[in-house]
Coordinates of C-alpha atoms in Angstrom, one line a residue:
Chain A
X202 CA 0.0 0.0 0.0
X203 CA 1.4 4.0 -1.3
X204 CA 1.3 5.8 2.0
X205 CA 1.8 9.7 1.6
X206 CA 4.9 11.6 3.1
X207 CA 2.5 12.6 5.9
X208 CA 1.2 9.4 6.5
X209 CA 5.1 7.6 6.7
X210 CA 5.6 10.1 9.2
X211 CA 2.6 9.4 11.4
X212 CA 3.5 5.3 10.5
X213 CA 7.5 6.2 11.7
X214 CA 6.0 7.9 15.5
X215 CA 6.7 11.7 14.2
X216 CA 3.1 12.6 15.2
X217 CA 3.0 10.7 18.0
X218 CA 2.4 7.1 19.3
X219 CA -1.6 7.4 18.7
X220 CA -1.1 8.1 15.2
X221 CA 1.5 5.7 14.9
X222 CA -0.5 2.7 17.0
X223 CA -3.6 3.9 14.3
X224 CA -1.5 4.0 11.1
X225 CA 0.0 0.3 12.0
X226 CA -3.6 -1.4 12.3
X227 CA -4.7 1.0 8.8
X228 CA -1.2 -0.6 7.6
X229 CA -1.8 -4.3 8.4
X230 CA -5.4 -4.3 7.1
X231 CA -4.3 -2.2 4.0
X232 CA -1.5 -5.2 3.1
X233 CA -4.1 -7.3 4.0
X234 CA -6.7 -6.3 1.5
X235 CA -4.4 -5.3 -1.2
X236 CA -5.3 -2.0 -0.7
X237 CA -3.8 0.8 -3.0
X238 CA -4.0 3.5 -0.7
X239 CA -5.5 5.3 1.9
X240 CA -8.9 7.2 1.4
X241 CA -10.9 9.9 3.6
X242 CA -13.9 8.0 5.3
X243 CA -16.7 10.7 6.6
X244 CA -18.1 9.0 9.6
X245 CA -16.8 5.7 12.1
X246 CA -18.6 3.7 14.4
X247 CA -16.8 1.9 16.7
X248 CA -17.0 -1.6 19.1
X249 CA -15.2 -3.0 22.4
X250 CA -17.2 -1.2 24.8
X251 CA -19.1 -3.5 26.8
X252 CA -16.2 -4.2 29.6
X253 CA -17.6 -7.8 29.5
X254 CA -16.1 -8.2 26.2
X255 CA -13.0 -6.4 26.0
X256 CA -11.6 -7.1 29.8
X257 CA -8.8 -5.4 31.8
X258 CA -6.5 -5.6 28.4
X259 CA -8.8 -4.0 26.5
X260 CA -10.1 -0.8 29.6
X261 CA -6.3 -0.6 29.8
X262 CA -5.6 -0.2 26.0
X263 CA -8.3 2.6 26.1
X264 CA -7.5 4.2 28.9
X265 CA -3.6 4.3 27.6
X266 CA -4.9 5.6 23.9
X267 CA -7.0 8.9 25.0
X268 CA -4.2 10.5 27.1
X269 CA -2.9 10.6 23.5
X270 CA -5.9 10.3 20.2
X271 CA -8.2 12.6 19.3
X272 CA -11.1 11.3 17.3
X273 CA -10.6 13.2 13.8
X274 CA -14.3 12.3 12.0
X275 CA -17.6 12.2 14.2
X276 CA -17.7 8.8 16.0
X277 CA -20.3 6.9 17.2
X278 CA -20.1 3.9 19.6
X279 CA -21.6 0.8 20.2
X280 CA -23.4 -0.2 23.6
X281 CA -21.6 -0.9 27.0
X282 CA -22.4 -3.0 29.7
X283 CA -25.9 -1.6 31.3
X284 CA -27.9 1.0 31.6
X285 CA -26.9 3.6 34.3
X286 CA -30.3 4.2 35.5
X287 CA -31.1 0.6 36.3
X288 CA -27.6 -1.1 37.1
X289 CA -28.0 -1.5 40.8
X290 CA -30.8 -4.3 40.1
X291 CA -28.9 -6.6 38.3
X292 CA -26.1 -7.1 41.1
X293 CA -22.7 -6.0 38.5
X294 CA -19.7 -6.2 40.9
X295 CA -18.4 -2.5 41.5
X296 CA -15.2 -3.7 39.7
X297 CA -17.4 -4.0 36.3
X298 CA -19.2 -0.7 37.1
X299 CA -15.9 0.7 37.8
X300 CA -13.7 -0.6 34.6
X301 CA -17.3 0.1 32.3
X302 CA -17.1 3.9 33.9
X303 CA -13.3 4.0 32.6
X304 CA -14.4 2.6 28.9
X305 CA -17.0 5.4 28.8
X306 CA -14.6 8.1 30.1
X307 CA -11.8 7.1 27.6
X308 CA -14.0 6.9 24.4
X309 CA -16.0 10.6 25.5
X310 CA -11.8 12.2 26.4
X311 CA -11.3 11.2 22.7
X312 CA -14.4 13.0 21.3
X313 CA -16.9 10.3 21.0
X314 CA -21.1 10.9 20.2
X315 CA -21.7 8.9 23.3
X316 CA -24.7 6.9 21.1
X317 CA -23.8 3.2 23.2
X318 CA -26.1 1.9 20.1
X319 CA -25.6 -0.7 17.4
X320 CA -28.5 0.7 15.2
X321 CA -26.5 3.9 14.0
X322 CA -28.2 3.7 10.6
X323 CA -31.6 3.9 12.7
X324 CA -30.6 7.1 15.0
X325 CA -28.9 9.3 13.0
X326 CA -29.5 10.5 9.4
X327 CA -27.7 9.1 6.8
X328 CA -25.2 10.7 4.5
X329 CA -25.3 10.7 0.7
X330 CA -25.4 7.8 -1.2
X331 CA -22.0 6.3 -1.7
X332 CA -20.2 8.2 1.1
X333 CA -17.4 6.6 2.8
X334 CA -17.7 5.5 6.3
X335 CA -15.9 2.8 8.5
X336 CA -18.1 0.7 10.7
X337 CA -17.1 -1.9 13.1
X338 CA -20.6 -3.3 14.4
X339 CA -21.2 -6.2 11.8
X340 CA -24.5 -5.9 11.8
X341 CA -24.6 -1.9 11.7
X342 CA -21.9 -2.4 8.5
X343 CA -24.1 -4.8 6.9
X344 CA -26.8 -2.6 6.8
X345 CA -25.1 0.6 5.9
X346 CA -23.9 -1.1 2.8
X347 CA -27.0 -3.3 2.0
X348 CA -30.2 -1.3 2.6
X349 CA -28.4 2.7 3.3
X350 CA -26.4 2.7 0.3
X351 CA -23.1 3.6 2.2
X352 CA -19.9 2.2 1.9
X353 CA -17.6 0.6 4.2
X354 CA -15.6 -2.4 4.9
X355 CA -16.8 -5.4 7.3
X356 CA -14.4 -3.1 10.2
X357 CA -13.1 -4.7 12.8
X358 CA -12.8 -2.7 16.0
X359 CA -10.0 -1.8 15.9
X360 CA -9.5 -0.8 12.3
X361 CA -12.9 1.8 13.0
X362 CA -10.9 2.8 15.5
X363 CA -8.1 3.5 13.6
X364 CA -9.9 5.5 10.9
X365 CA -11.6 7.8 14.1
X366 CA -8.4 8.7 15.0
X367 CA -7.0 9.0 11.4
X368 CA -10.2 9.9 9.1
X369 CA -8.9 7.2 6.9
X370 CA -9.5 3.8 5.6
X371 CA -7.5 1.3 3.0
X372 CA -9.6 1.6 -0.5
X373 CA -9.9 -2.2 -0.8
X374 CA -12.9 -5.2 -1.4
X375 CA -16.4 -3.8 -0.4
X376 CA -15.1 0.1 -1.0
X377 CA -13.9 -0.6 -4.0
X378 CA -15.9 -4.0 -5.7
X379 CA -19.5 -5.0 -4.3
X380 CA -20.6 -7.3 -6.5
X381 CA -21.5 -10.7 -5.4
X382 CA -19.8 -14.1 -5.9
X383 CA -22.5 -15.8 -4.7
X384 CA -26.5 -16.0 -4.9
X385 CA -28.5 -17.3 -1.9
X386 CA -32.0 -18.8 -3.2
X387 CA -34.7 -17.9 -0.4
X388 CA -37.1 -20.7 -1.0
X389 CA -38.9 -20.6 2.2
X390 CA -42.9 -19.5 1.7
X391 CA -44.0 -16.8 4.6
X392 CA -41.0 -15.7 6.2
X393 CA -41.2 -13.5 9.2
X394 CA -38.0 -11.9 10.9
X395 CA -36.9 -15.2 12.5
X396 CA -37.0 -16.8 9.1
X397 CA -35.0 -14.2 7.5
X398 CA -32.6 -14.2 10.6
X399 CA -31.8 -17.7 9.8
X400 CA -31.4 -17.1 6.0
X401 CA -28.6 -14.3 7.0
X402 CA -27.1 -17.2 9.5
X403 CA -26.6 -19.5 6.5
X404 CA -25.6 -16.7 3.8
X405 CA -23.0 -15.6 6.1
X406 CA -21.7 -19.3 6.5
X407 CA -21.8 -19.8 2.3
X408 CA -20.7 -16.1 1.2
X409 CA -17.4 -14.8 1.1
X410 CA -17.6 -10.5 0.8
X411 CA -21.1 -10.2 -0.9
X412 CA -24.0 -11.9 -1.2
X413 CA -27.2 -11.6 -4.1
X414 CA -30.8 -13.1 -2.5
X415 CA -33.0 -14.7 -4.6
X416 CA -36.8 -14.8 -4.1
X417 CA -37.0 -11.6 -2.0
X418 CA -39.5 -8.8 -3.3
X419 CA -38.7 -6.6 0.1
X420 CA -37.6 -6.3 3.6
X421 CA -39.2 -4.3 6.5
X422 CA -37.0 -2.9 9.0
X423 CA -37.1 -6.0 11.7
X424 CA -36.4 -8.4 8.7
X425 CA -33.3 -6.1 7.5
X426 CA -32.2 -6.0 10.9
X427 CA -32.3 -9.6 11.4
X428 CA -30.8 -10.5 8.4
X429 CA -28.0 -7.7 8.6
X430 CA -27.2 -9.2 12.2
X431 CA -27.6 -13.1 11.9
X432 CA -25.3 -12.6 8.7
X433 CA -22.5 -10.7 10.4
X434 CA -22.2 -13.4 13.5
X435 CA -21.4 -16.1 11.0
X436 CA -18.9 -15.1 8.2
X437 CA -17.2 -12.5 6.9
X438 CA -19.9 -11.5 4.6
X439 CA -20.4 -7.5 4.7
X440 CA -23.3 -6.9 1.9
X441 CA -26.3 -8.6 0.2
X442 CA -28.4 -7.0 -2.4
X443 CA -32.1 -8.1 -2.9
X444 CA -31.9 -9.8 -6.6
X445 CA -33.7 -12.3 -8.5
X446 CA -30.8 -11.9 -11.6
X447 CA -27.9 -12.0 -10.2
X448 CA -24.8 -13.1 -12.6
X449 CA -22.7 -14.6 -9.5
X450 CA -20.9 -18.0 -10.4
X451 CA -22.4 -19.9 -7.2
X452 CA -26.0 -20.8 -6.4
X453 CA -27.0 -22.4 -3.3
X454 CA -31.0 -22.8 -2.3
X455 CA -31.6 -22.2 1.3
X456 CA -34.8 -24.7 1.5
X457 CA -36.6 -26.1 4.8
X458 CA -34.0 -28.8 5.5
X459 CA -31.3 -25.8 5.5
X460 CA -33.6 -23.9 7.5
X461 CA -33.3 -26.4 9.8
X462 CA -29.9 -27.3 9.6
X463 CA -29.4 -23.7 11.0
X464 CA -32.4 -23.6 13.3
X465 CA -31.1 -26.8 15.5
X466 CA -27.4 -25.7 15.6
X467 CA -28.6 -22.5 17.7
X468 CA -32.3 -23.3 19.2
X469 CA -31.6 -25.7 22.7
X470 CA -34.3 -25.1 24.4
X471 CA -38.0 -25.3 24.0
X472 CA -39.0 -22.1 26.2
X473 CA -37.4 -19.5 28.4
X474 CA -37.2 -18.4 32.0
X475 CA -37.2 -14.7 30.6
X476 CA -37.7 -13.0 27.1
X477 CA -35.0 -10.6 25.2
X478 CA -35.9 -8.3 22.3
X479 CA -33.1 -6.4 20.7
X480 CA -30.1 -7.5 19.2
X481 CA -29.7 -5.2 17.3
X482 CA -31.6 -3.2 20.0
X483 CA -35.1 -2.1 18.8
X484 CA -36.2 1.4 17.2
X485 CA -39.4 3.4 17.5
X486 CA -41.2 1.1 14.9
X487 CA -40.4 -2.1 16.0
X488 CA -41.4 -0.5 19.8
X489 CA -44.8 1.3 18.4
X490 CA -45.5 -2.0 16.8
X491 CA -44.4 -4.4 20.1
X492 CA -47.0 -1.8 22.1
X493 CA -49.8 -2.1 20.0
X494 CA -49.2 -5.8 19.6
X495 CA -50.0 -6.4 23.7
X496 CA -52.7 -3.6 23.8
X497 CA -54.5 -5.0 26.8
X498 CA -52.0 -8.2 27.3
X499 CA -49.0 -8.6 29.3
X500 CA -46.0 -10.6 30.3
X501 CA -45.8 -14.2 31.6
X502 CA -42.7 -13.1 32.3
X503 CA -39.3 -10.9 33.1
X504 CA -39.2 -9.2 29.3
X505 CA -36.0 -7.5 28.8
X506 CA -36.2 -4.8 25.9
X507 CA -32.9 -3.0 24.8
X508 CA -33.1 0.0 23.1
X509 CA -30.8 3.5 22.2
X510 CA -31.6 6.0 25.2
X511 CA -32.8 8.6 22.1
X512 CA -35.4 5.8 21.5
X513 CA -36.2 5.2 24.6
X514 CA -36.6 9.4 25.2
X515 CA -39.1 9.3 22.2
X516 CA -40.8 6.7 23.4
X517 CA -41.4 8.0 26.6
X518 CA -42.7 11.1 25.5
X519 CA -45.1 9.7 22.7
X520 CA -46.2 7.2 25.1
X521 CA -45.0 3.7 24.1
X522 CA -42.6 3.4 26.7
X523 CA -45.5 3.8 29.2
X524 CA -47.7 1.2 27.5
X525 CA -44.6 -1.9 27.5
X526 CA -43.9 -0.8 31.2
X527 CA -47.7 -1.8 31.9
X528 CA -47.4 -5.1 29.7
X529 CA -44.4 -6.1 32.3
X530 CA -41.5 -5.4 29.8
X531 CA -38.4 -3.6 30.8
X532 CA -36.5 -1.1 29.1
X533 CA -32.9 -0.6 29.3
X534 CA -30.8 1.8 27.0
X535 CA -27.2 2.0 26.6
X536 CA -26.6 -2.3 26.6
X537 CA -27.9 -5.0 24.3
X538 CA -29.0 -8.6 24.5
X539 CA -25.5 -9.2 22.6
X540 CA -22.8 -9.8 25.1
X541 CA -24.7 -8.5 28.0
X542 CA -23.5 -9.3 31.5
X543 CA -27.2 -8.3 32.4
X544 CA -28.3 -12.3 31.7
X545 CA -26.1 -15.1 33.4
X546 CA -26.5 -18.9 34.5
X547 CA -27.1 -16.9 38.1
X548 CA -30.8 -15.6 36.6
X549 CA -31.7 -18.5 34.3
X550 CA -31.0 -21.4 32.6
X551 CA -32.7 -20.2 29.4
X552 CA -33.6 -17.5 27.4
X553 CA -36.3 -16.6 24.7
X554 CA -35.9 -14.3 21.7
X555 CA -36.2 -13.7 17.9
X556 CA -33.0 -13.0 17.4
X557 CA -30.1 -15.0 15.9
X558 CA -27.5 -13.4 16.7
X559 CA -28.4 -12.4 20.4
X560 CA -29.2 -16.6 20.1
X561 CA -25.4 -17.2 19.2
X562 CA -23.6 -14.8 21.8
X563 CA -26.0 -16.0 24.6
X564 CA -25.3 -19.4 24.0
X565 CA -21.7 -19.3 23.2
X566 CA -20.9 -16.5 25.6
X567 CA -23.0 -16.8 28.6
X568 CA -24.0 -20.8 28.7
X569 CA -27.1 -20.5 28.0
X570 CA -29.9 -22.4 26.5
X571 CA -31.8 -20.5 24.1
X572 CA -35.7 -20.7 22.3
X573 CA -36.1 -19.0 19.7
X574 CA -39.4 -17.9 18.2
X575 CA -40.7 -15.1 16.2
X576 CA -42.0 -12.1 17.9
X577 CA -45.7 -13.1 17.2
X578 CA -45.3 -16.2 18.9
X579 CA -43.8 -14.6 21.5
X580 CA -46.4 -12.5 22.4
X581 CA -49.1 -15.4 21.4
X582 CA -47.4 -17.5 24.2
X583 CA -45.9 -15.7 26.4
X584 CA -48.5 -13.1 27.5
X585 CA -52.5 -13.1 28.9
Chain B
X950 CA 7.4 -19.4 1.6
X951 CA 4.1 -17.6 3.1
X952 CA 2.1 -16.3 0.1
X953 CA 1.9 -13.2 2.2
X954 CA 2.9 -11.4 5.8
X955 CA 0.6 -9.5 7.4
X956 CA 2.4 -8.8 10.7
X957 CA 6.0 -9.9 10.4
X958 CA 8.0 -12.5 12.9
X959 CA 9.8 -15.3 12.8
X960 CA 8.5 -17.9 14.7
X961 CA 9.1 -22.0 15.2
X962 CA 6.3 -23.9 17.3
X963 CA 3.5 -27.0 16.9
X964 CA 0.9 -26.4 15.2
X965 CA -2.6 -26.7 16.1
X966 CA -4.9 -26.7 12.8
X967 CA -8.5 -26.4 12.8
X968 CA -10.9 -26.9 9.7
X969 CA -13.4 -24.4 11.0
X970 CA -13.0 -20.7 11.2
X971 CA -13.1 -18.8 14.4
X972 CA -15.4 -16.1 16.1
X973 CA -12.7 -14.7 18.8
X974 CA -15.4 -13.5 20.4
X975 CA -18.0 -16.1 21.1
X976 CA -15.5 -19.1 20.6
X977 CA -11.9 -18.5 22.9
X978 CA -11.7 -17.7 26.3
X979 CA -9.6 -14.6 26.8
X980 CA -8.1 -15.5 30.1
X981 CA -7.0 -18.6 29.2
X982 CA -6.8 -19.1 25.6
X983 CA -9.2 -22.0 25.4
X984 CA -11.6 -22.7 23.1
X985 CA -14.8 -22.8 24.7
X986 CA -17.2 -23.2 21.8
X987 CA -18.9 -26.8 22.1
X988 CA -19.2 -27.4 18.5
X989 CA -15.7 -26.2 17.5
X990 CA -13.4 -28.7 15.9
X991 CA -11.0 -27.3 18.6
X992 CA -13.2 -27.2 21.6
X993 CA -11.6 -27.6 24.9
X994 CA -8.1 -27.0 23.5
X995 CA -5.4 -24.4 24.6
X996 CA -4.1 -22.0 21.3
X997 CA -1.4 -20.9 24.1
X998 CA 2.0 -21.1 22.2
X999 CA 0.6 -22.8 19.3
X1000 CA 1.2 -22.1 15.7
X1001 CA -2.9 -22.0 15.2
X1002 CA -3.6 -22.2 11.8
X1003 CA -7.2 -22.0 10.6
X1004 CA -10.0 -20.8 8.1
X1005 CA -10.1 -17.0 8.5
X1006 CA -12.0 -15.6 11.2
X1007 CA -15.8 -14.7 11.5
X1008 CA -18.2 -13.0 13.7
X1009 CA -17.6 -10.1 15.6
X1010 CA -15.6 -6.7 15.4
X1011 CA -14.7 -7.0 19.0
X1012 CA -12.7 -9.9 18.6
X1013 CA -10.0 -8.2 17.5
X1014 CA -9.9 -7.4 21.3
X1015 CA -10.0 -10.6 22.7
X1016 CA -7.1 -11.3 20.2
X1017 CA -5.2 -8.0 21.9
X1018 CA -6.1 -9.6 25.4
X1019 CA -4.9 -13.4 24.5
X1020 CA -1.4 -11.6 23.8
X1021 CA -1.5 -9.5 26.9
X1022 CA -3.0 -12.4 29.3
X1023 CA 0.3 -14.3 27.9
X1024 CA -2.2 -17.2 26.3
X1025 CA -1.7 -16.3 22.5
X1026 CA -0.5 -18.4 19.9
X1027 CA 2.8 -17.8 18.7
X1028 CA 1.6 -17.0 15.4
X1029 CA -1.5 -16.8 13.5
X1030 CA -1.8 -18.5 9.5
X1031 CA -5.0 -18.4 7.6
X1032 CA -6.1 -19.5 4.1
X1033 CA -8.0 -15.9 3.9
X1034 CA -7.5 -12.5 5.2
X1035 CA -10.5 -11.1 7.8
X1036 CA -9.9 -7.7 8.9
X1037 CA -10.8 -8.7 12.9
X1038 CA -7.7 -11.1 12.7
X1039 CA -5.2 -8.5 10.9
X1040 CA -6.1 -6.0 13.3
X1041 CA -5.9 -8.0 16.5
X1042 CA -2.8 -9.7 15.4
X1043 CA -1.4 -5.9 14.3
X1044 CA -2.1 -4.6 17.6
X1045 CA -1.1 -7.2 19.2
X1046 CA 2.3 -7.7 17.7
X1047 CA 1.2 -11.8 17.0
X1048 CA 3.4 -12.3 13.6
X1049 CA 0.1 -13.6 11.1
X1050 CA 0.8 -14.9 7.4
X1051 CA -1.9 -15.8 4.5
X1052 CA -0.4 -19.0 3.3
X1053 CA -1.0 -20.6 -0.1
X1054 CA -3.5 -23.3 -0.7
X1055 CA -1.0 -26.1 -1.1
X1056 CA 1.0 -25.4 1.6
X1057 CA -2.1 -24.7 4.0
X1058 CA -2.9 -28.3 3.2
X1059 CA 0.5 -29.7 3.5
X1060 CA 0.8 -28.4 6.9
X1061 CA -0.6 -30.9 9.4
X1062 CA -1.9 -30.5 13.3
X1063 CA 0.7 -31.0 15.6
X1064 CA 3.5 -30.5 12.8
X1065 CA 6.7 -28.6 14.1
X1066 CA 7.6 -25.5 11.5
X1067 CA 9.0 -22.6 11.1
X1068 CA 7.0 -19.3 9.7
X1069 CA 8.7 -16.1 9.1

């Protein structure tokens, strides 16, 4: 990769180690992607900073980096641990509360938007078409490529964090070339946002950078969510486009017996102690639709609902917030079902949701079992 | 003899190959660099000191961070070598100073689990 004069001389420590620490990451993934050069990215979104995924190393690294980086492009950041206003009922130990206060502190010294959301695309408005941004936050890149007509890479965190500091990213794969290698067949008749959750699973697994869908007319926003997020927790895959022509040199169907290839590697459990919407974390649709869904119903059960804290504000004011309160649901802001330290093997053995992804982590991450059902059959069960 | 270096080192070691790829996040525990995902070809093994050749990574953005915390918990392999490049993996391994080379098909395949070699 052609770095500029300036840029050697950030890469060499002449501006500093933050520079330098940025422009070696921007250096590796440049080499890595056969990147030509360096171009100007207009917005980053960054991850690792829920303390109970990054860990000591990672508060440490942070803490370390803002006596020294400035964020040079408006950053936003993914959620963190909990929700301020409600932390003391879940029993964190004060050394998570603690280390989780440090994150916050580090990212805000360094000019962060202090968003804590992996919906973005869903709180902010969008640039132009084509613009160049750098999003770590699989499921946040897949969208912005896919349904917001941005462009960035499949970012890891540190390499969005690299291009906040620097305002750069290497011009290489999605940035440069979209266009899929691969078409995914959606043969499955009536698919709600589970279905589609488990057709972004399986994509992810089959696709390499890009991915064309078959047999899709559209998507509403829970659907693209679920897809965008389900896709990102298995591969590498960082964009699909919806089309029924698609000149890509593989096929592959995803049929029933795929469906449920996919379905039994992540569903263990045949129902839930409690219930978790929100991974991603839900907007104001998906929460206007959830409230008029239970008019007059409520929860069998502890509901968990994550959402942004600017979602949950408008909520609130409009009055949906007040109606899920009454159903029995619980909102928290600032967190997600992804990762959370909120949901252990201390409060239950299993957990019920519509999401794949949140599906994966809990399993994987926390131990537990996990059901998983579409949100209509959520409701349809688990509420009187 | 790598097709390409990522993050340069010389390193000698065993390797420990897997045919699946890896999701640093959900799969490896951080504190003691053991896979802990139950349907992982490597489940229940230590990459500590390995040469851990595999896939590419997957999954999530923040395992470039657990990849940072392997190195400074002392549990990470030696070196990284994938058939593919995945930007969560270059980064982590960048940051982390954990030497990582692309290799070529061929010799991806001719390298077997618990083989001694050299990379570098």
């Amino acid at each position: 990769m052609e770095l500029t004069e300036e840029e050697e001389k950030s890469l060499s420590g002449e501006h500093g180690e933050a520079l330098q620490t940025a422009y070696r990451i921007l250096s590796a993934t440049g080499e890595a992607t056969n990147a030509e050069k360096l171009i100007p990215i207009h917005w980053a979104h960054v991850s690792g900073v829920n303390y109970n995924t990054i860990g000591d190393a990672g508060e440490e690294f942070l803490a370390n980096l803002s006596k020294k980086a400035k964020f040079k492009v408006r950053t936003t950041v993914n959620p963190m641990g909990y929700d301020k206003d409600s932390v003391e009922k879940f029993g964190l130990d004060e050394n998570f509360v603690q280390k989780q206060e440090s994150i916050r502190k580090s990212y805000e010294k360094m000019g962060v938007t202090p968003s804590f959301s992996c919906i973005p695309y869903e709180i902010y408005d969008l640039p132009q078409e084509g613009t160049q941004v750098s999003f770590a936050e699989s499921n946040a890149a897949i969208y912005a490529n896919s349904v917001g007509n941005l462009k960035t890479n499949k970012e890891s965190a540190f390499s969005a964090l690299a291009s906040a500091i620097t305002g750069k990213s290497p011009y290489s794969d999605l940035r440069k070339d979209d266009s899929p290698t691969m078409s995914v067949a959606m043969k499955i008749s009536e698919p709600n946002e589970l279905t589609f959750g488990l057709l972004g699973y399986f994509a992810g697994k089959v696709a390499d950078k890009s991915v064309a869908i078959s047999g899709v007319k559209n998507l509403d926003k829970r659907c693209n969510k679920s897809l965008c997020a389900s896709m990102g927790t298995s591969g590498t895959c960082g964009k699909f486009v919806l089309d029924d022509n698609s000149n890509a040199s593989e096929k592959v169907d995803f049929d029933e017996k795929e469906m449920q290839k996919v379905y039994d590697e992540l569903n263990t459990a045949e129902s839930g102690d409690l219930i978790t919407l929100g991974s991603p974390q839900l907007g104001l649709e998906e929460m206007t639709d959830l409230a008029a869904m239970l008019k007059g119903r409520s929860f069998k059960k502890r509901c968990l609902i994550f959402c942004p804290r600017v979602i949950q504000e408008q909520a609130r004011h409009l009055g949906y917030a007040g109606q899920l309160e009454t159903a029995g649901c619980e909102l928290l802001s600032d967190c997600c079902t992804c990762l959370t330290p909120l949901v252990t093997k201390k409060d239950a053995d299993s957990v019920t949701t519509n999401s794949i992804k949140g599906a994966y982590y809990l399993k994987n991450s926390n131990g537990l079992d996990v059901n998983l059902k579409p949100l209509s059959e959520i409701v349809r069960d688990e509420t009187r | 003899m790598t097709e390409k270096t990522i993050v340069k080192g010389n390193v000698t070691g065993k390797v420990l190959k897997s045919s699946q790829p890896i999701n640093f996040l959900g799969a490896i525990d951080k504190k003691t660099g053991s896979i802990t995902d139950k349907k992982h070809d490597l489940s229940g093994k230590s990459i500590k000191d390995t040469i851990l050749l595999f896939p590419h990574g997957i999954g999530s953005s923040v395992g470039a961070y657990t990849i940072y915390s392997l190195k400074s918990n002392n549990v990470a392999p030696l070196a990284m070598a994938c058939q593919k490049v995945d930007l969560t993996v270059a980064s982590g391994c960048a940051l982390a100073n954990i030497p990582f080379f692309i290799l070529s098909p061929d010799e991806y395949d001719n390298i077997k689990d618990g083989d001694e070699i050299s990379l570098g």
